[in-house]
Tab-separated table of C-alpha atoms in Angstrom:
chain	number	residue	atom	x	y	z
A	1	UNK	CA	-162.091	105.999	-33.166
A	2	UNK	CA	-162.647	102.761	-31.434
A	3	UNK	CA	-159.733	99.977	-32.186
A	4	UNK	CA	-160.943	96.202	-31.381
A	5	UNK	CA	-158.027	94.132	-30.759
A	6	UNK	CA	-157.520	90.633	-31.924
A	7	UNK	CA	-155.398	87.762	-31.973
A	8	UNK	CA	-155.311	84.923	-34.573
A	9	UNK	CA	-153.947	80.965	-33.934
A	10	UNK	CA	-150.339	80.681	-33.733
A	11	UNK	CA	-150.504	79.363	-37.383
A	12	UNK	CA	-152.030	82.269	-38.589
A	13	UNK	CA	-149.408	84.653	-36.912
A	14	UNK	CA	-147.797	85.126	-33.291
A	15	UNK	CA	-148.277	89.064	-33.957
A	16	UNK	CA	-150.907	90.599	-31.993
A	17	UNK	CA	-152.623	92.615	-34.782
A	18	UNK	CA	-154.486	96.075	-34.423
A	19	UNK	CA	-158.309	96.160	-36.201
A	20	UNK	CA	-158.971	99.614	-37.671
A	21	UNK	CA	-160.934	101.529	-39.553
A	22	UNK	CA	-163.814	99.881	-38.677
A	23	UNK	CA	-166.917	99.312	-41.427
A	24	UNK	CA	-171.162	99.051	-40.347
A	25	UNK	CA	-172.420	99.624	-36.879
A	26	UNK	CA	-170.253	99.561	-33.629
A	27	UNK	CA	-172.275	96.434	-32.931
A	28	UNK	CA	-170.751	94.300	-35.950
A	29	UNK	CA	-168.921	94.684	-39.033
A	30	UNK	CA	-165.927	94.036	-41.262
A	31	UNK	CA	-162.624	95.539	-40.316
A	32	UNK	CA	-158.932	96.374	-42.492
A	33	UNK	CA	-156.088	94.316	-40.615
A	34	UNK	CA	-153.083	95.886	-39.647
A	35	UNK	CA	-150.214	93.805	-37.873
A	36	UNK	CA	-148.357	96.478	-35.359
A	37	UNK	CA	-144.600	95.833	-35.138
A	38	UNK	CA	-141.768	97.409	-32.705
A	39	UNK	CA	-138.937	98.019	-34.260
A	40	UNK	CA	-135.845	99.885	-32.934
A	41	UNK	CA	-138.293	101.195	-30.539
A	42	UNK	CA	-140.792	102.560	-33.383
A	43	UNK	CA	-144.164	101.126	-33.771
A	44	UNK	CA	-145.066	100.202	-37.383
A	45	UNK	CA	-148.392	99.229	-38.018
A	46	UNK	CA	-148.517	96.952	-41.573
A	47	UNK	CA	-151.483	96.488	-43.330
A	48	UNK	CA	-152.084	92.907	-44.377
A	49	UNK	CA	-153.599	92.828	-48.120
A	50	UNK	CA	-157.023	90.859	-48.294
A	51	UNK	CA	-157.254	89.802	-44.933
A	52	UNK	CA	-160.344	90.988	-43.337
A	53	UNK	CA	-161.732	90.515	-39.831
A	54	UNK	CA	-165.399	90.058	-39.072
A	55	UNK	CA	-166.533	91.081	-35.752
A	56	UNK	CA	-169.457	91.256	-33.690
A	57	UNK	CA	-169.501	93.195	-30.188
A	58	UNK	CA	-172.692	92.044	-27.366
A	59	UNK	CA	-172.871	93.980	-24.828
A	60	UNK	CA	-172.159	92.749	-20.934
């Protein structure tokens, strides 16, 4: 599985958040958004209901 990582504007949220389960090509598509969380030591990864993240990917 490939995981694109993103980070939004501070008033959006300080929490790096974790793109998965990726939809369309590798190239582009539309994402679920899941903030990941340490707690105690423990990761939690927290979906966030209705936000979506569009992405496109060029190659270098």
């Amino acid at each position: 599985m490939v995981s694109f990582y993103a980070q939004f504007s501070e008033e959006v949220t300080s929490h790096k958040i974790k793109i998965l389960n990726v939809r369309g090509s590798h190239m582009h598509g539309v994402a679920e958004v899941f903030k990941i969380q340490e707690v105690m030591g423990n990761r939690q990864a927290e979906r966030i209901p209705g936000l979506f993240f569009a992405f496109t990917s060029k190659k270098q």
